[in-house]
Coordinates of C-alpha atoms and ligand atoms in Angstrom, one line a residue:
M53 CA -27.5 42.4 3.8
Q54 CA -26.4 38.9 3.1
F55 CA -23.6 37.6 5.3
S56 CA -20.3 37.3 3.5
L57 CA -17.5 35.4 5.3
A58 CA -15.0 36.6 2.8
N59 CA -15.9 40.3 3.5
V60 CA -15.7 39.6 7.3
V61 CA -12.3 38.3 7.0
K62 CA -11.3 41.1 4.8
E63 CA -12.5 43.7 7.3
Q64 CA -10.6 41.9 9.9
I65 CA -7.2 42.1 8.1
E66 CA -7.9 45.8 7.2
K67 CA -8.5 46.5 10.9
A68 CA -5.2 44.6 11.8
S69 CA -3.2 46.3 9.1
R70 CA -3.6 49.7 11.0
Y71 CA -1.3 48.4 13.7
T72 CA 1.4 47.2 11.3
N73 CA 3.8 48.8 8.7
I74 CA 3.0 46.4 6.0
P75 CA 3.4 48.0 2.6
P76 CA 0.1 48.7 0.7
Y77 CA 1.1 46.4 -2.2
I78 CA 1.2 43.4 0.4
M79 CA -2.1 44.2 1.7
K80 CA -3.5 44.3 -1.8
I81 CA -2.3 40.8 -2.3
L82 CA -3.5 39.6 1.0
K83 CA -7.1 40.8 0.3
C84 CA -7.6 38.5 -2.7
P85 CA -7.6 34.7 -3.2
M86 CA -4.8 33.4 -5.3
R87 CA -6.9 30.7 -7.0
V88 CA -10.6 29.5 -7.0
L89 CA -11.6 26.3 -8.8
R90 CA -15.2 25.6 -9.3
V91 CA -16.4 22.2 -10.5
T92 CA -19.6 20.6 -11.5
F93 CA -19.8 16.8 -12.0
P94 CA -22.4 14.1 -12.5
V95 CA -22.9 11.3 -10.0
E96 CA -25.1 8.2 -10.5
M97 CA -27.2 7.8 -7.3
D98 CA -28.3 4.6 -5.7
N99 CA -31.7 4.9 -7.5
K100 CA -29.8 5.2 -10.8
E101 CA -30.8 8.9 -11.2
V102 CA -27.9 11.1 -12.3
V103 CA -27.3 14.2 -10.1
C104 CA -25.0 17.1 -10.9
F105 CA -23.0 18.4 -7.8
T106 CA -21.0 21.6 -7.6
G107 CA -17.7 21.9 -5.6
F108 CA -15.1 24.4 -5.0
R109 CA -11.5 24.5 -3.9
C110 CA -9.8 27.8 -3.0
Q111 CA -6.1 28.2 -2.5
Y112 CA -6.1 31.6 -0.9
N113 CA -2.4 32.3 -0.5
N114 CA 0.7 30.1 -0.8
A115 CA 3.6 32.6 0.2
L116 CA 4.5 30.4 3.2
G117 CA 4.3 27.0 1.5
P118 CA 1.9 24.5 -0.1
T119 CA -1.7 25.3 0.9
K120 CA -3.6 23.4 3.5
G121 CA -7.3 23.3 4.4
G122 CA -10.3 21.2 5.0
V123 CA -13.1 20.0 2.7
R124 CA -16.7 20.7 3.7
Y125 CA -19.9 18.8 2.7
H126 CA -23.0 21.0 3.4
P127 CA -26.1 22.3 1.6
D128 CA -24.9 25.9 2.4
V129 CA -21.4 25.6 1.0
N130 CA -20.7 28.4 -1.5
E131 CA -17.9 30.2 -3.2
D132 CA -17.8 33.1 -0.9
E133 CA -17.7 30.8 2.3
V134 CA -14.9 28.7 0.8
I135 CA -12.9 31.8 0.1
G136 CA -13.4 33.2 3.6
L137 CA -12.4 29.8 5.2
A138 CA -9.3 29.5 2.9
A139 CA -8.3 33.1 4.0
L140 CA -8.8 32.0 7.7
M141 CA -6.6 28.9 7.0
T142 CA -3.9 31.3 5.7
W143 CA -3.8 33.4 8.8
K144 CA -4.0 30.4 11.1
C145 CA -1.0 28.6 9.4
A146 CA 0.9 31.9 9.6
L147 CA 0.0 32.5 13.1
L148 CA 1.1 29.0 14.2
D149 CA 4.4 29.4 12.3
L150 CA 3.6 26.5 10.0
P151 CA 5.3 26.2 6.5
Y152 CA 1.8 26.4 4.9
G153 CA -0.5 28.7 3.0
G154 CA -4.3 28.4 3.4
A155 CA -6.9 26.6 1.4
K156 CA -10.6 25.2 1.7
G157 CA -12.8 23.1 -0.4
G158 CA -16.4 22.1 -0.2
V159 CA -19.2 20.3 -2.1
I160 CA -22.9 21.5 -2.0
C161 CA -24.7 18.4 -0.8
D162 CA -26.6 17.1 2.3
P163 CA -24.6 14.3 3.7
T164 CA -27.4 13.3 6.1
K165 CA -29.4 12.4 3.0
L166 CA -26.8 10.4 1.1
S167 CA -25.8 6.7 1.3
E168 CA -22.2 5.7 2.0
K169 CA -21.8 4.6 -1.5
E170 CA -23.1 7.9 -2.9
L171 CA -20.7 9.9 -0.6
E172 CA -17.8 7.8 -1.8
K173 CA -18.7 8.5 -5.5
I174 CA -19.0 12.3 -4.8
T175 CA -15.7 12.3 -2.9
R176 CA -13.8 10.4 -5.6
R177 CA -15.2 12.4 -8.5
Y178 CA -14.7 15.7 -6.6
T179 CA -11.0 14.7 -5.9
A180 CA -10.6 13.7 -9.7
E181 CA -12.0 17.2 -10.7
I182 CA -9.7 19.2 -8.4
M183 CA -6.7 16.9 -9.0
P184 CA -4.8 19.4 -11.2
I185 CA -4.2 21.6 -8.3
L186 CA -3.7 19.0 -5.5
G187 CA -0.5 17.5 -4.5
P188 CA 1.6 16.9 -1.3
H189 CA 3.8 20.0 -2.2
K190 CA 0.9 22.0 -3.7
D191 CA -2.3 21.6 -1.7
I192 CA -3.2 19.1 1.1
P193 CA -6.8 18.7 2.1
A194 CA -8.2 17.6 5.5
P195 CA -11.6 16.9 7.0
D196 CA -14.1 19.7 8.0
V197 CA -17.8 19.8 8.5
Y198 CA -19.5 16.4 7.7
T199 CA -16.2 14.9 6.2
T200 CA -14.3 12.3 8.3
A201 CA -11.2 10.1 8.2
K202 CA -13.1 7.8 5.8
T203 CA -13.6 10.7 3.3
M204 CA -9.8 11.4 3.5
A205 CA -9.0 7.7 2.9
W206 CA -11.2 7.8 -0.3
M207 CA -9.4 11.1 -1.4
M208 CA -6.0 9.6 -0.8
D209 CA -6.9 6.4 -2.7
T210 CA -8.3 8.3 -5.7
Y211 CA -5.3 10.5 -5.9
S212 CA -2.9 7.5 -5.6
M213 CA -4.7 5.6 -8.3
F214 CA -4.1 8.6 -10.7
I215 CA -0.5 9.0 -10.1
G216 CA 0.2 5.3 -9.9
H217 CA 1.6 5.0 -6.4
P218 CA 0.3 5.3 -2.8
E219 CA 0.7 9.1 -1.7
P220 CA -0.2 9.3 2.0
A221 CA 1.0 12.8 2.2
I222 CA -1.8 14.1 -0.1
V223 CA -4.4 14.4 2.8
T224 CA -4.3 14.6 6.5
G225 CA -6.9 13.3 9.1
K226 CA -6.7 9.8 7.5
P227 CA -7.4 6.7 9.4
E228 CA -4.5 5.8 11.7
V229 CA -4.1 2.4 9.8
L230 CA -3.4 4.4 6.6
G231 CA -0.8 6.7 8.1
G232 CA -3.1 9.0 9.9
S233 CA -1.5 10.8 13.0
K234 CA -2.3 9.6 16.4
G235 CA -4.1 12.4 18.3
R236 CA -5.4 14.1 15.1
K237 CA -9.1 13.2 15.8
Q238 CA -8.9 14.9 19.3
A239 CA -6.4 17.7 18.3
T240 CA -8.8 20.5 17.5
G241 CA -10.9 20.1 20.6
R242 CA -7.9 19.6 22.7
G243 CA -6.4 22.8 21.3
V244 CA -9.7 24.7 22.1
A245 CA -9.4 23.6 25.7
I246 CA -5.8 24.5 25.9
S247 CA -6.5 28.0 24.6
I248 CA -9.1 28.4 27.3
R249 CA -6.8 27.2 30.0
E250 CA -4.1 29.6 28.9
L251 CA -6.5 32.5 29.0
Y252 CA -7.7 31.5 32.4
K253 CA -4.1 31.4 33.6
K254 CA -3.5 35.0 32.4
L255 CA -6.7 36.2 34.0
G256 CA -5.7 34.5 37.3
K257 CA -8.8 32.3 37.2
D258 CA -9.4 28.7 38.0
L259 CA -11.1 26.4 35.4
K260 CA -12.4 24.2 38.3
D261 CA -16.1 24.4 38.4
S262 CA -16.4 27.0 35.7
T263 CA -19.5 26.4 33.6
V264 CA -19.3 25.8 29.8
A265 CA -21.8 25.7 27.0
I266 CA -21.0 24.2 23.7
Q267 CA -22.7 24.8 20.3
G268 CA -22.1 21.8 17.9
F269 CA -21.3 18.5 19.2
G270 CA -19.3 17.0 16.3
N271 CA -15.6 16.4 16.2
V272 CA -14.4 19.8 17.6
G273 CA -17.4 20.4 20.1
S274 CA -17.4 16.8 21.7
H275 CA -13.6 16.8 22.1
T276 CA -13.4 20.3 23.5
A277 CA -16.1 19.2 26.0
L278 CA -14.1 16.1 27.0
F279 CA -10.8 18.0 27.5
L280 CA -12.4 20.9 29.4
E281 CA -14.1 18.2 31.7
Q282 CA -10.7 16.8 32.4
M283 CA -9.4 20.2 33.2
G284 CA -12.1 20.5 35.8
A285 CA -14.7 22.6 34.1
R286 CA -18.3 21.7 34.1
I287 CA -20.0 21.2 30.8
V288 CA -23.6 22.2 31.4
A289 CA -25.0 22.6 27.9
I290 CA -24.4 21.1 24.4
S291 CA -26.3 21.3 21.2
D292 CA -26.3 20.0 17.7
S293 CA -28.4 20.7 14.5
T294 CA -31.2 18.6 16.1
C295 CA -31.5 19.9 19.8
G296 CA -29.8 20.8 22.9
F297 CA -29.3 19.4 26.4
I298 CA -28.9 21.5 29.5
D299 CA -28.0 20.4 33.0
F300 CA -26.2 22.7 35.5
N301 CA -25.0 19.8 37.4
G302 CA -22.9 18.7 34.5
L303 CA -23.6 16.6 31.4
P304 CA -22.4 13.0 31.0
I305 CA -20.0 13.9 28.2
S306 CA -18.2 10.4 27.6
E307 CA -21.4 8.6 27.6
I308 CA -23.0 11.1 25.0
M309 CA -20.0 10.8 22.9
N310 CA -20.1 7.0 22.9
E311 CA -23.7 7.0 22.2
C312 CA -24.0 9.7 19.6
T313 CA -20.6 11.2 18.1
E314 CA -18.8 7.9 17.9
K315 CA -21.9 6.2 16.2
Q316 CA -22.6 9.3 14.0
K317 CA -25.9 9.8 15.5
C318 CA -27.7 13.2 16.4
L319 CA -28.3 14.2 19.9
I320 CA -32.0 13.9 19.5
E321 CA -31.5 10.2 19.3
Y322 CA -30.1 10.2 22.9
K323 CA -33.2 9.4 24.9
K324 CA -31.8 9.7 28.5
L325 CA -32.1 13.5 28.6
K326 CA -34.8 15.9 27.9
P327 CA -34.0 17.9 24.8
C328 CA -34.4 21.7 24.5
A329 CA -34.3 24.0 21.5
K330 CA -30.7 24.3 20.2
E331 CA -30.9 28.1 20.1
E332 CA -31.1 28.2 24.0
I333 CA -27.5 27.0 24.3
L334 CA -25.9 30.3 23.1
T335 CA -27.5 32.6 25.5
L336 CA -27.2 30.6 28.8
D337 CA -25.7 32.2 31.9
V338 CA -22.3 30.4 31.7
D339 CA -18.6 31.3 32.2
I340 CA -17.4 29.9 28.9
L341 CA -19.2 29.7 25.5
V342 CA -17.6 27.6 22.6
P343 CA -19.4 28.0 19.3
A344 CA -18.2 24.8 17.5
A345 CA -20.7 24.4 14.6
L346 CA -20.8 26.8 11.8
E347 CA -19.9 30.6 10.9
N348 CA -22.4 33.5 11.6
Q349 CA -23.9 32.1 14.9
I350 CA -23.3 35.2 17.1
H351 CA -24.6 38.3 15.2
I352 CA -26.0 41.7 15.8
N353 CA -29.5 40.2 16.6
N354 CA -28.4 37.8 19.3
V355 CA -25.2 39.3 20.7
N356 CA -26.9 41.4 23.5
A357 CA -28.3 38.2 24.9
I358 CA -24.9 36.4 25.2
K359 CA -23.9 36.2 28.8
A360 CA -20.6 34.3 28.7
K361 CA -17.5 36.2 29.9
V362 CA -15.2 34.0 27.7
I363 CA -15.8 32.7 24.2
S364 CA -13.4 30.4 22.4
E365 CA -14.0 30.0 18.7
G366 CA -14.1 26.2 18.0
A367 CA -15.8 27.0 14.7
N368 CA -14.3 29.2 11.9
G369 CA -16.0 32.6 11.7
P370 CA -18.9 32.0 14.3
I371 CA -18.9 35.8 15.2
T372 CA -19.8 38.6 12.8
T373 CA -17.6 41.7 12.9
E374 CA -20.4 43.9 14.4
A375 CA -21.1 41.3 17.2
D376 CA -17.4 41.1 17.8
E377 CA -17.3 44.8 18.5
V378 CA -20.3 44.7 20.9
L379 CA -18.5 42.0 22.8
G380 CA -15.3 43.8 22.9
K381 CA -16.9 46.8 24.3
R382 CA -18.5 44.7 27.1
G383 CA -15.1 43.3 28.0
V384 CA -15.8 39.8 26.8
Y385 CA -12.6 37.8 26.0
V386 CA -12.9 36.2 22.6
I387 CA -10.2 33.7 21.6
P388 CA -10.2 34.0 17.9
D389 CA -10.7 30.8 15.6
I390 CA -7.3 31.2 14.1
L391 CA -5.8 30.6 17.5
A392 CA -8.4 28.6 19.3
N393 CA -9.0 25.8 16.7
A394 CA -5.6 25.7 15.4
G395 CA -4.7 22.4 17.2
G396 CA -6.2 20.5 14.2
V397 CA -3.9 22.0 11.6
V398 CA -0.9 21.8 13.9
V399 CA -1.3 18.0 14.1
S400 CA -2.2 17.8 10.5
H401 CA 1.3 19.3 9.8
L402 CA 2.8 16.7 11.9
E403 CA 0.8 14.0 10.0
W404 CA 2.2 15.3 6.8
V405 CA 5.8 15.3 8.1
Q406 CA 5.3 11.7 9.3
A407 CA 3.9 10.7 5.9
L408 CA 6.7 12.4 4.0
S409 CA 9.4 10.7 6.2
G410 CA 7.8 7.4 6.7
L411 CA 8.5 7.7 10.4
Y412 CA 5.5 7.5 12.8
W413 CA 5.3 9.0 16.3
D414 CA 3.4 7.9 19.4
E415 CA 0.5 10.1 20.8
E416 CA 2.6 11.6 23.6
E417 CA 5.1 13.0 21.2
V418 CA 2.3 14.4 18.9
N419 CA 0.6 16.0 21.8
Y420 CA 3.7 17.4 23.2
H421 CA 4.6 19.2 19.9
M422 CA 1.0 20.5 19.4
E423 CA 0.7 22.0 22.9
K424 CA 4.1 23.6 22.7
R425 CA 3.2 25.3 19.3
L426 CA -0.2 26.4 20.5
V427 CA 1.0 27.8 23.8
T428 CA 3.8 29.8 22.0
A429 CA 1.2 31.2 19.5
F430 CA -1.1 32.1 22.6
E431 CA 1.7 34.0 24.1
K432 CA 2.6 35.9 21.0
V433 CA -1.1 36.8 20.7
W434 CA -1.5 37.8 24.2
N435 CA 1.7 39.9 24.3
K436 CA 0.7 41.7 21.1
A437 CA -2.7 42.4 22.5
M438 CA -1.2 43.9 25.7
E439 CA 1.4 45.9 23.9
L440 CA -1.1 47.6 21.5
N441 CA -4.2 47.5 23.7
I442 CA -6.2 45.6 21.1
S443 CA -8.5 42.6 21.0
L444 CA -7.0 39.0 21.0
R445 CA -8.4 38.7 17.4
T446 CA -6.9 41.8 16.1
A447 CA -3.5 40.8 17.7
A448 CA -3.6 37.3 16.2
Y449 CA -4.2 38.9 12.8
V450 CA -1.3 41.3 13.3
V451 CA 1.0 38.5 14.2
A452 CA -0.2 36.4 11.2
I453 CA -0.1 39.0 8.4
E454 CA 3.3 40.4 9.7
R455 CA 4.8 37.0 9.1
I456 CA 3.4 36.7 5.7
A457 CA 4.5 40.2 4.8
E458 CA 8.0 39.4 5.9
V459 CA 8.1 36.4 3.6
Y460 CA 7.1 38.6 0.7
K461 CA 9.8 40.9 1.4
F462 CA 12.3 38.0 0.7
R463 CA 10.4 36.2 -2.0
G464 CA 9.6 39.4 -4.0
L465 CA 7.2 39.4 -6.8
F466 CA 7.2 37.1 -9.9
P467 CA 8.2 37.9 -12.6
Ligands
LIG740 P1 -18.6 18.1 12.4 O1 -19.5 17.9 11.2 O2 -17.9 17.0 13.1 O3 -19.6 18.8 13.5 C1 -20.5 19.8 13.3 C2 -21.4 19.9 14.4 O4 -22.3 21.2 14.4 C3 -22.5 18.8 14.3 O5 -22.7 18.2 15.7 C4 -23.8 19.5 13.8 O6 -25.0 18.8 14.1 C5 -23.7 20.8 14.4 N1 -24.5 21.9 14.0 C6 -24.7 22.3 12.7 N2 -25.6 23.2 12.7 C7 -25.9 23.5 13.9 C8 -26.7 24.6 14.6 N3 -27.4 25.5 13.9 N4 -26.6 24.6 16.0 C9 -26.0 23.8 16.8 N5 -25.2 22.8 16.1 C10 -25.1 22.7 14.8 O7 -17.7 19.3 12.1 P2 -16.3 19.7 12.9 O8 -15.2 19.1 12.3 O9 -16.6 19.6 14.4 O10 -16.3 21.3 12.6 C11 -17.1 22.2 13.3 C12 -16.5 23.6 13.1 O11 -15.1 23.6 13.5 C13 -16.5 24.2 11.7 O12 -16.6 25.6 11.7 C14 -15.1 23.8 11.3 O13 -14.6 24.6 10.0 C15 -14.3 24.1 12.5 N6 -13.0 23.4 12.5 C16 -12.9 22.1 12.4 C17 -11.6 21.5 12.5 C18 -11.4 19.9 12.5 O14 -10.2 19.5 12.7 N7 -12.5 19.2 12.3 C19 -10.5 22.3 12.6 C20 -10.6 23.7 12.7 C21 -11.8 24.3 12.6

């Protein structure tokens, strides 16, 4: 059967709802996306050929506030994936107590084969196409896989041209010079590392010298590696879409980041280490595994080979429902995506607040607020998991959907 992220997410909230008293009518609402826009648009490429691209924007639920979520550029983008990712954003914002609903967008394209000019044209036209449903109080995009601060600057500029004045609050993850928040680039990886630190505290374990493997060495994976290293852990394996590197003495993370991530180069271009197959990373005998690439990476066919005792989901939806159950039975602690990688959206919220108020904060202040919110959410999830004897994932969903259900009780149904 074909993998469906939207179905995985639906199964997860169904499971969580058994531990709540949420009225069935609210569960019906939570199982369906509120709005999905599909757009197809022509772009003239550098060689003058006109190519039609298809993109999506899903606003899953806006009970808590304007919707928030990234934009992904990838050949595998599809409507089901965008809906699933928008649902995850909905639960994530609810869990972190943010005044946001959840959204996600994407364009089917292969950015590795596009010039900067082509990427800019695609971004501007995609923004124009989804413009009717965007707005700083309607829906606020951010970067995701293969989109960056530069992509956000083009989106912000296009939106501003249409409305006739600059609107920095329309996107987050912008370049700092344009009102991007300090600490935003590092925020998701920093949050993943904090989530692992908090779990280790609960388990009475020391991060010092614990071994870590990280799948995906983009924004999330590389910063997770950096912060875990600062906390004393040893990063022994990393991978990207081209290859992996393994060294049980510890990898030179800062140097690889300077040579590859900062220059937008692939790991295979780093010549000082012997590459291995990227698939080897997932099944290494390490203490901590961080999948930080794409969804559906740990599934029924490889879950039995996973040896890590702690998994923190840097990526959204990297573990299928069946694999999650196997890991749970084996006593593996899984810090779910909606908690582990929420540092990004927390700082995005801070960036939006800064843009709306016109008052900008230093990095210390941003990091302080992010950490506080993340640790509070971790505590809620841990306590719920202990109280009900359920997994951290189910506990995170229970906390998230209970908050949305509470809001529905006050807002009621329109008309
Ligand atoms: P990115 O484009 O910066 O990095 C993605 C990385 O994954 C790249 O290094 C790519 O080469 C690698 N990759 C792709 N396929 C792979 C494979 N099969 N094996 C190993 N590596 C592979 O994207 P990102 O922003 O770091 O996002 C990664 C994940 O984190 C996504 O699931 C995204 O939704 C999630 N996420 C991102 C943010 C954020 O702030 N950027 C926030 C929350 C969640």
